[in-house]
Each structure stands twice: as structure tokens, then as C-alpha cells.
mmCIF file of C-alpha atoms in Angstrom:
data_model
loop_
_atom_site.group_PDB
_atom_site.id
_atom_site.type_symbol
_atom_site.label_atom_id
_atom_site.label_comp_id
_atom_site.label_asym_id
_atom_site.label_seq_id
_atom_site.Cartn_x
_atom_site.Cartn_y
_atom_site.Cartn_z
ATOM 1 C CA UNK A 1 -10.797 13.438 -27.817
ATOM 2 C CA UNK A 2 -7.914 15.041 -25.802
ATOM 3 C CA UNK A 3 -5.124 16.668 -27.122
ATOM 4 C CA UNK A 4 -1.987 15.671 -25.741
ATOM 5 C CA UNK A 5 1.760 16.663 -26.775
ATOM 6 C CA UNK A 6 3.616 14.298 -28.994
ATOM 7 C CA UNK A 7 6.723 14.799 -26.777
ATOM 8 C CA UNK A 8 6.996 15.237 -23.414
ATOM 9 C CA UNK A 9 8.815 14.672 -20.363
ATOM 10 C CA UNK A 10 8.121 13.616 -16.429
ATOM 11 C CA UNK A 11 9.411 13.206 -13.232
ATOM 12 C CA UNK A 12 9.641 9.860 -11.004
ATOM 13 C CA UNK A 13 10.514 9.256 -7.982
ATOM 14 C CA UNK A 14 12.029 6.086 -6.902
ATOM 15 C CA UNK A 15 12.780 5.587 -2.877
ATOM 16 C CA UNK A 16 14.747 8.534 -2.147
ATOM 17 C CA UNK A 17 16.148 9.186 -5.995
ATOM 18 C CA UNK A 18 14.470 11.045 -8.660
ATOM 19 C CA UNK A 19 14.831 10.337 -12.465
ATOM 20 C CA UNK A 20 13.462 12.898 -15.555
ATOM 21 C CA UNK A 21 12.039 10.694 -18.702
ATOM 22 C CA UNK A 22 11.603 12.514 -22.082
ATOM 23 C CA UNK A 23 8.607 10.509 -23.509
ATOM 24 C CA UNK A 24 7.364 9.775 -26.779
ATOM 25 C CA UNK A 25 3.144 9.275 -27.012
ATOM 26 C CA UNK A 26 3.264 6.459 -29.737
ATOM 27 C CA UNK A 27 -0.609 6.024 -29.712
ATOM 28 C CA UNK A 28 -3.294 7.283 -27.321
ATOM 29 C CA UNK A 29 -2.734 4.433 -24.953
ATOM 30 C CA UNK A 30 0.935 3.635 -25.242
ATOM 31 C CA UNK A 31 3.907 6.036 -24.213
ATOM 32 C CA UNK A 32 7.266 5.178 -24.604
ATOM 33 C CA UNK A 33 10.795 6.457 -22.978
ATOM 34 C CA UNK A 34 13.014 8.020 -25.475
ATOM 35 C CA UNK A 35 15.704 9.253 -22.723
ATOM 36 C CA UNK A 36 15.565 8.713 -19.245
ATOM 37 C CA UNK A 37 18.411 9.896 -16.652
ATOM 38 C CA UNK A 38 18.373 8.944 -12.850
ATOM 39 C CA UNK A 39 20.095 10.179 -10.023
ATOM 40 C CA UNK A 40 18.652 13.743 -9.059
ATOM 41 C CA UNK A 41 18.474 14.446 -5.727
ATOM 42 C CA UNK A 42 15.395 17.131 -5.490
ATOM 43 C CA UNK A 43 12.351 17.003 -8.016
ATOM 44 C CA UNK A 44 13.306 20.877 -8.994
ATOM 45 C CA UNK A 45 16.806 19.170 -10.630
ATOM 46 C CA UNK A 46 15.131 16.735 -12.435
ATOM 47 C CA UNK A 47 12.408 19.187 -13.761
ATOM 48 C CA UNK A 48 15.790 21.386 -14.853
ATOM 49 C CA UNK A 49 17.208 18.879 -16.734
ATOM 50 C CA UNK A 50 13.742 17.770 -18.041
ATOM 51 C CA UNK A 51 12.857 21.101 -19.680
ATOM 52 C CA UNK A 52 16.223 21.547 -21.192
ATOM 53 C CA UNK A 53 16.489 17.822 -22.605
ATOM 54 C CA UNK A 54 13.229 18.393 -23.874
ATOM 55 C CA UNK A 55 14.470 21.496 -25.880
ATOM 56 C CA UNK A 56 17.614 20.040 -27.136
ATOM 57 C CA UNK A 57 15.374 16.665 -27.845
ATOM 58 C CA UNK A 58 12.999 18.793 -30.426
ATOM 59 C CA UNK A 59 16.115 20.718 -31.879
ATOM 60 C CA UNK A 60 17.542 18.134 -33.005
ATOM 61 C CA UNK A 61 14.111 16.352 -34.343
ATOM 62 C CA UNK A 62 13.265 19.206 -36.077
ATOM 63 C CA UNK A 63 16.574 19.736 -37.159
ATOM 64 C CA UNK A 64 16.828 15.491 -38.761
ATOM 65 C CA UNK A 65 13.234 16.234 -40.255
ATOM 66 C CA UNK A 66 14.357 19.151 -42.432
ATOM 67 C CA UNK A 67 17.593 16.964 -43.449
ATOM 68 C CA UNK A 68 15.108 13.864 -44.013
ATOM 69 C CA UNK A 69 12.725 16.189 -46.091
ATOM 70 C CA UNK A 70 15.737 17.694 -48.428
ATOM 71 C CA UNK A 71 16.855 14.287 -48.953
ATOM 72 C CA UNK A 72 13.209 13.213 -49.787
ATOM 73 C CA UNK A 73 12.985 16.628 -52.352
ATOM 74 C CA UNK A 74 16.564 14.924 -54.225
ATOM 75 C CA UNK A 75 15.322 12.108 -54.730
ATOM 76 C CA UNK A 76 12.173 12.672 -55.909
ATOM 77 C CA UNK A 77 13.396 15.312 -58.749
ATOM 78 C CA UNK A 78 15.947 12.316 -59.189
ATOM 79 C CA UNK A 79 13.295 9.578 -59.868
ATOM 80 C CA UNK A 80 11.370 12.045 -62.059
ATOM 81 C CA UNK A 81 14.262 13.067 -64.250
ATOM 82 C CA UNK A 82 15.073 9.577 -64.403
ATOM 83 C CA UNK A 83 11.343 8.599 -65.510
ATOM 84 C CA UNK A 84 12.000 11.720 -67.720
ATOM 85 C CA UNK A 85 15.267 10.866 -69.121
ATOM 86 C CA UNK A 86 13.421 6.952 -70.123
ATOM 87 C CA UNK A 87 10.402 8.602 -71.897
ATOM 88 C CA UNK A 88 12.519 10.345 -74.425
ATOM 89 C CA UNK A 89 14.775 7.219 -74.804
ATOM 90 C CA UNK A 90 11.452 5.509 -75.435
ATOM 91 C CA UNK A 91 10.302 7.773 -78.133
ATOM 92 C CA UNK A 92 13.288 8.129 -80.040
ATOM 93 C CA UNK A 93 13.833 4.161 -79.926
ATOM 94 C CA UNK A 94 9.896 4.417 -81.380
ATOM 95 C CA UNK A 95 10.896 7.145 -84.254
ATOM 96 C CA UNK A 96 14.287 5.107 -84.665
ATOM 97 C CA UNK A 97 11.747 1.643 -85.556
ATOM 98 C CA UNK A 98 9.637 3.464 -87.853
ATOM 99 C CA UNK A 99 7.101 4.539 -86.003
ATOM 100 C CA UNK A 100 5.982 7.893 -84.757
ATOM 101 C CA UNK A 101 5.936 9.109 -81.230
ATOM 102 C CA UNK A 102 2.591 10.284 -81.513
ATOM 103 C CA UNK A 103 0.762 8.538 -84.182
ATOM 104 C CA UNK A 104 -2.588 7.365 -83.715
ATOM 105 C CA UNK A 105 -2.215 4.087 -85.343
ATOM 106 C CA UNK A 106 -1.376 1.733 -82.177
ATOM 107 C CA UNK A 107 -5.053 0.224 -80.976
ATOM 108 C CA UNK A 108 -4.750 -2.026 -77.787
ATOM 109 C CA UNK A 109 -8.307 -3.556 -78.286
ATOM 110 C CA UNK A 110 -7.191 -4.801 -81.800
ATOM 111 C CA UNK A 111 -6.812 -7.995 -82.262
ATOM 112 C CA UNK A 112 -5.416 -8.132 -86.046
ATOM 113 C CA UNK A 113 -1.793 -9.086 -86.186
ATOM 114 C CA UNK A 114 0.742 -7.851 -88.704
ATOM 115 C CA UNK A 115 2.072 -11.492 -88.463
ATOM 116 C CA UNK A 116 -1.290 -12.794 -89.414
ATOM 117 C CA UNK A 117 -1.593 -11.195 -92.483
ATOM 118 C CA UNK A 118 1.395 -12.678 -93.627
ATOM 119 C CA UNK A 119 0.167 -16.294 -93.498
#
């Protein structure tokens, strides 16, 4: 198995026109275009603009994936203070009915009622 770059970018020539393509490798058989410009007049221009692109292309990835990742962080210590914040609502609604937070007397295979004994 090859290893290839995840970005890249190459230069086409079309007639008397070349074009630089910054390209994306989505699997191992499919590449797609993520910016394409057209209108160089020597391959050495288009290779220029290419490289530089290229850079500024992975910047500003890298630059989204740290702002995607902080955002990610938030809300995760969000949802867990949350699911936090509902477990001690839950136990003081259980030591508010009567019951203990951490008694042993619940039993989920038990099928005796409290309403059964009543009858």
C-alpha cells in the first residue's frame, strides 16, 4: 500500500493555457479539486501559485481544525456537566421521596409489588 499525501496540488495543461489544481485524495481511487485557477501562461507560474495555495490551503485547515476541536472540548465538558448537574437533581428528588441515594433496597429482578401487597 502506497502512501500518498492527503493534499496536494498539480499542473494541467490545456492547448496553450496552463491551470494549478489543489486536490483533495478522498479515497485511494478518487481525487477531487478543492481549488483550481486557470490562465498561467508558463508551467513555472502555475507551479508558483500551486506551492503557495497549497500553503495557505493547509493554514487555514489546520487553523479550522484547532477551532473545530476547541469547540468539540466546550461542548463536551458542557454535556458532562449537564449529565452532572441531572444526577444530583436525581438523587436529591430520590432523598426528597423517601428514599436513599444509595440504599441497597431497589432489586430490578424483583417481581413483588408494593401495590400488591396492598390488595
Amino acid at each position: 500500500m502506497t502512501q500518498t499525501k492527503k493534499f496536494d496540488f498539480r499542473i494541467v495543461q490545456d492547448k496553450q493555457v496552463w491551470a494549478a489544481e489543489i486536490t483533495r485524495r478522498m479515497t485511494a481511487r478518487k481525487t477531487i479539486v478543492s481549488k483550481r485557477k486557470t490562465g498561467f501562461a508558463t508551467e513555472a507560474e502555475a507551479t508558483v501559485w500551486g506551492e503557495k495555495e497549497l500553503k495557505s490551503f493547509l493554514e487555514k485547515l489546520m487553523l479550522r481544525n484547532e477551532r473545530k476541536a476547541k469547540q468539540r472540548e466546550e461542548r463536551t465538558e458542557a454535556a458532562a456537566s449537564k449529565e452532572q448537574a441531572a444526577d444530583a437533581w436525581r438523587d436529591a428528588r430520590d432523598i426528597a421521596d423517601g428514599e436513599s441515594a444509595d440504599s441497597g433496597s431497589f432489586d430490578e429482578d424483583s417481581d413483588d409489588y408494593a401495590s400488591d401487597e396492598s390488595k
